Coordinates of C-alpha atoms in Angstrom, one line a residue:
M462 CA -34.8 -1.1 91.6
E463 CA -36.7 0.1 88.6
K464 CA -40.3 -1.1 88.1
T465 CA -41.0 -3.0 84.8
L466 CA -43.7 -1.0 83.0
P467 CA -46.5 -3.3 81.4
P468 CA -46.4 -3.6 77.6
A469 CA -48.4 -0.9 75.8
G470 CA -51.8 -2.1 74.7
K471 CA -53.7 -0.7 71.7
L472 CA -57.3 -1.0 70.6
W473 CA -57.9 -1.6 66.9
L474 CA -61.4 -1.1 65.4
V475 CA -61.2 -3.1 62.3
G476 CA -64.0 -3.6 59.5
A477 CA -64.5 -7.2 58.4
G478 CA -66.3 -6.5 55.2
P479 CA -69.7 -7.8 54.2
G480 CA -68.9 -11.5 54.6
D481 CA -66.6 -13.0 52.0
P482 CA -63.1 -13.4 53.5
D483 CA -61.5 -12.4 50.1
L484 CA -62.8 -8.8 50.7
L485 CA -61.0 -8.3 53.9
T486 CA -58.4 -5.7 53.7
L487 CA -54.7 -6.7 53.9
R488 CA -54.2 -4.6 56.9
A489 CA -57.1 -6.3 58.9
A490 CA -55.8 -9.7 57.9
R491 CA -52.4 -8.8 59.4
L492 CA -54.1 -7.5 62.7
L493 CA -56.0 -10.8 63.2
E494 CA -52.6 -12.6 63.0
S495 CA -51.0 -10.5 65.6
A496 CA -53.8 -9.8 68.0
D497 CA -54.0 -11.0 71.5
L498 CA -57.7 -10.8 71.7
V499 CA -60.4 -10.6 69.1
V500 CA -63.8 -9.1 70.1
H501 CA -66.4 -9.9 67.3
D502 CA -69.7 -9.2 66.2
G503 CA -72.3 -11.7 65.0
L504 CA -72.3 -10.3 61.5
V505 CA -68.6 -11.2 60.9
G506 CA -68.4 -13.9 58.3
E507 CA -67.4 -17.4 59.4
G508 CA -64.7 -17.2 56.7
V509 CA -63.2 -14.2 58.2
L510 CA -63.4 -15.7 61.8
A511 CA -61.5 -18.8 60.4
L512 CA -58.5 -16.5 59.7
I513 CA -58.0 -16.0 63.4
P514 CA -55.2 -18.1 64.7
P515 CA -56.1 -20.8 67.3
H516 CA -53.9 -19.2 69.9
V517 CA -55.6 -15.9 69.8
E518 CA -58.4 -15.4 72.4
R519 CA -61.9 -14.7 71.0
I520 CA -65.0 -13.1 72.5
S521 CA -68.3 -13.0 70.7
V522 CA -70.6 -10.1 71.7
A523 CA -73.1 -10.8 69.0
K524 CA -76.2 -8.7 68.8
Q525 CA -79.6 -9.5 67.4
R526 CA -82.9 -7.4 67.3
S527 CA -83.9 -6.8 70.9
R528 CA -81.5 -9.4 72.3
H529 CA -77.9 -8.6 73.1
T530 CA -75.1 -11.0 74.3
M531 CA -73.6 -8.0 76.0
K532 CA -74.7 -4.5 76.3
Q533 CA -72.8 -1.7 74.6
E534 CA -71.6 -0.1 77.8
L535 CA -70.1 -3.5 78.9
I536 CA -68.5 -3.9 75.6
N537 CA -66.7 -0.6 76.0
E538 CA -65.7 -1.5 79.4
L539 CA -64.3 -4.7 78.1
L540 CA -62.3 -3.2 75.3
V541 CA -60.7 -0.5 77.6
R542 CA -60.0 -3.0 80.4
E543 CA -58.2 -5.5 78.1
T544 CA -56.2 -2.8 76.2
L545 CA -55.1 -1.2 79.5
A546 CA -53.9 -4.5 80.5
G547 CA -51.5 -4.4 77.6
K548 CA -53.1 -6.4 75.1
Q549 CA -53.4 -5.8 71.3
V550 CA -57.1 -6.0 71.1
V551 CA -58.9 -6.1 67.8
R552 CA -62.7 -5.1 67.7
L553 CA -63.8 -6.9 64.6
K554 CA -67.0 -5.5 63.2
G555 CA -69.0 -6.5 60.1
G556 CA -68.6 -4.1 57.2
D557 CA -67.3 -0.9 58.2
P558 CA -66.8 0.1 62.0
F559 CA -68.3 3.6 61.1
I560 CA -71.4 2.7 59.3
F561 CA -74.0 1.5 61.7
G562 CA -71.3 -0.3 63.5
R563 CA -71.3 1.8 66.8
G564 CA -67.6 2.3 66.1
G565 CA -67.9 5.9 67.2
E566 CA -69.1 4.9 70.6
E567 CA -66.3 2.7 71.2
L568 CA -63.8 5.1 69.9
D569 CA -65.2 7.7 72.3
A570 CA -64.9 5.2 75.3
A571 CA -61.3 4.7 74.3
R572 CA -60.4 8.3 74.1
E573 CA -62.2 9.0 77.3
A574 CA -60.0 6.3 79.1
G575 CA -56.8 7.4 77.4
V576 CA -56.4 4.2 75.5
A577 CA -54.5 4.2 72.1
C578 CA -57.1 3.4 69.4
E579 CA -56.8 3.1 65.6
T580 CA -59.5 2.4 63.1
V581 CA -59.1 0.2 60.0
P582 CA -61.9 0.6 57.4
G583 CA -63.8 -2.2 55.8
I584 CA -66.0 -2.5 52.9
T585 CA -69.6 -1.8 54.1
A586 CA -72.3 -4.1 53.1
A587 CA -73.9 -1.6 50.7
A588 CA -70.8 -1.5 48.6
G589 CA -69.9 -5.1 48.7
C590 CA -73.4 -6.6 48.3
A591 CA -74.4 -4.2 45.6
A592 CA -71.2 -4.9 43.6
Q593 CA -71.8 -8.7 43.8
A594 CA -75.5 -8.2 42.5
G595 CA -74.3 -6.2 39.6
L596 CA -76.1 -3.2 41.1
P597 CA -74.3 0.3 40.8
L598 CA -75.4 2.4 43.6
T599 CA -74.8 5.6 41.3
H600 CA -75.3 5.6 37.6
R601 CA -75.2 8.5 35.2
E602 CA -78.7 7.7 33.9
D603 CA -80.4 6.7 37.2
A604 CA -78.9 8.2 40.3
S605 CA -76.4 10.9 41.1
A606 CA -76.9 10.6 45.0
V607 CA -77.0 7.8 47.6
S608 CA -78.1 7.7 51.1
F609 CA -77.7 5.1 53.9
V610 CA -80.3 4.8 56.6
A611 CA -81.0 2.4 59.6
G612 CA -84.3 0.6 59.2
Q613 CA -84.2 -0.6 62.9
C614 CA -84.6 2.5 64.8
K615 CA -87.1 3.9 67.4
D616 CA -90.1 5.9 66.1
L617 CA -89.5 5.0 62.6
T618 CA -92.5 7.0 61.4
D619 CA -91.0 10.2 62.9
Q620 CA -87.6 9.9 60.9
D621 CA -87.3 12.4 58.3
W622 CA -86.3 10.6 55.1
S623 CA -87.8 13.1 52.7
G624 CA -85.7 13.6 49.7
L625 CA -83.8 10.5 50.2
A626 CA -85.5 8.3 47.6
G627 CA -87.0 9.0 44.3
H628 CA -85.9 10.5 41.1
G629 CA -82.1 10.5 40.6
R630 CA -81.5 8.9 44.3
T631 CA -80.7 5.7 45.7
L632 CA -81.7 4.6 49.3
V633 CA -79.9 1.8 51.0
I634 CA -81.6 0.4 54.1
Y635 CA -79.6 -1.5 56.7
M636 CA -81.4 -3.6 59.4
G637 CA -84.9 -3.1 57.6
L638 CA -86.3 -6.6 57.4
A639 CA -88.5 -6.4 60.5
T640 CA -89.9 -3.0 59.4
A641 CA -90.1 -3.5 55.7
S642 CA -93.8 -2.9 55.4
A643 CA -93.6 0.2 57.6
I644 CA -90.7 1.6 55.5
A645 CA -92.6 1.1 52.1
D646 CA -95.6 2.8 53.7
K647 CA -93.6 5.6 55.1
L648 CA -91.7 6.3 51.8
I649 CA -94.9 6.2 49.7
A650 CA -96.6 8.5 52.2
D651 CA -93.6 10.9 51.6
G652 CA -94.4 10.9 48.0
V653 CA -92.2 8.1 46.5
S654 CA -93.7 6.3 43.7
P655 CA -95.1 2.9 44.7
G656 CA -93.8 1.5 41.4
L657 CA -90.3 2.4 42.1
P658 CA -87.8 -0.6 41.8
V659 CA -86.5 -2.3 45.0
A660 CA -83.9 -5.0 45.6
V661 CA -83.4 -7.1 48.7
I662 CA -80.0 -8.7 49.1
E663 CA -79.8 -11.5 51.4
R664 CA -76.4 -12.6 52.9
G665 CA -74.6 -10.9 50.2
T666 CA -71.1 -11.9 49.0
T667 CA -71.6 -15.4 50.6
A668 CA -72.4 -18.7 49.0
E669 CA -75.9 -18.3 50.3
A670 CA -76.6 -14.8 48.6
R671 CA -79.9 -14.1 47.2
V672 CA -81.2 -11.1 45.4
L673 CA -85.0 -10.4 45.1
R674 CA -86.3 -7.7 43.0
T675 CA -89.8 -6.2 43.5
L676 CA -91.6 -2.8 43.6
L677 CA -91.9 -0.5 46.6
T678 CA -95.5 -1.2 47.2
D679 CA -94.9 -5.1 47.4
L680 CA -91.7 -4.9 49.6
G681 CA -93.4 -5.9 52.9
D682 CA -95.3 -8.9 51.2
L683 CA -92.0 -9.9 49.5
V684 CA -89.9 -10.0 52.6
A685 CA -92.6 -12.1 54.5
R686 CA -93.4 -14.5 51.5
E687 CA -89.9 -15.3 50.8
K688 CA -88.9 -15.5 54.4
V689 CA -85.8 -13.3 53.9
K690 CA -83.3 -13.5 56.8
S691 CA -80.7 -11.4 58.3
P692 CA -78.3 -9.9 57.3
A693 CA -80.1 -8.4 54.3
L694 CA -80.1 -4.9 52.6
I695 CA -82.9 -3.2 51.0
I696 CA -82.0 -0.9 48.1
V697 CA -84.7 1.5 46.7
G698 CA -84.3 3.3 43.5
K699 CA -84.1 2.9 39.8
V700 CA -80.7 1.3 40.0
A701 CA -82.3 -1.8 41.7
A702 CA -83.6 -3.0 38.3
R703 CA -80.0 -3.3 37.1
A704 CA -79.2 -6.2 39.6
D705 CA -78.7 -9.1 37.5
A706 CA -74.8 -10.0 37.4
L707 CA -74.2 -12.2 40.5
D708 CA -71.1 -13.5 39.2
C709 CA -69.4 -10.2 38.6
L710 CA -66.9 -10.5 41.6
G711 CA -66.1 -14.0 40.2
A712 CA -66.0 -15.4 43.8
P713 CA -65.2 -19.2 43.9
G714 CA -68.2 -21.3 45.4
V715 CA -70.7 -18.4 45.2
A716 CA -74.0 -20.0 43.8
A717 CA -76.2 -16.8 44.4
Q718 CA -79.6 -16.6 42.7
I719 CA -81.7 -13.7 41.5
R720 CA -85.5 -13.6 41.4
D721 CA -87.6 -10.9 40.0
F722 CA -91.2 -10.3 41.3
T723 CA -91.6 -6.9 39.5

């Protein structure tokens, strides 16, 4: 008598975009409909989570600075175990899985376990939030290069960011709120002008979006005084002065505000 083989599972690393569910890709939306299990981060927008059908199992593995619901190694084990059990597993991540999302680590774990895995890209926060703020990351007059860095990292002062900010460049800093003052000091010490424009985009693409403009030398004071909350991006460069068109996406219900402290 032949044995019945278990159904073949598959792991999908899916980008949820920067928050607004209208910015989710069609493929991502279809996968949420057909999934057996969705394992999601804390940065995934509530509107996106609302698209998950009630019958689909959901597990939150939300992370905050210095406090994790589940360590990354355990997340990897969970994804592999559930996929090997024959489930269609969607690993839903804010933004894009491969931009500060640890998607590469989870892909490595899947490959090592022989698990079928596919990645579905999402709009990264830098692109989505900057677009809502009317802030072009590159511009023929202001910037021909753009760099993404993580502000929440060990030994920040030892990170080599030389040449990433300044004339003709835009620097986008993810997870930089807690170290905003140190980031400003570091860039200025590296030769970046203290008067370079900076934009801080809080909860970009959502109805609670705020865009605050200041100068690099005042970045730390601004973040503290305005009590900026995560998730937020810090954009350093001349293009930051162009942030002034918050309705450019035409998102319904978005009542974002811009404040200029330059």
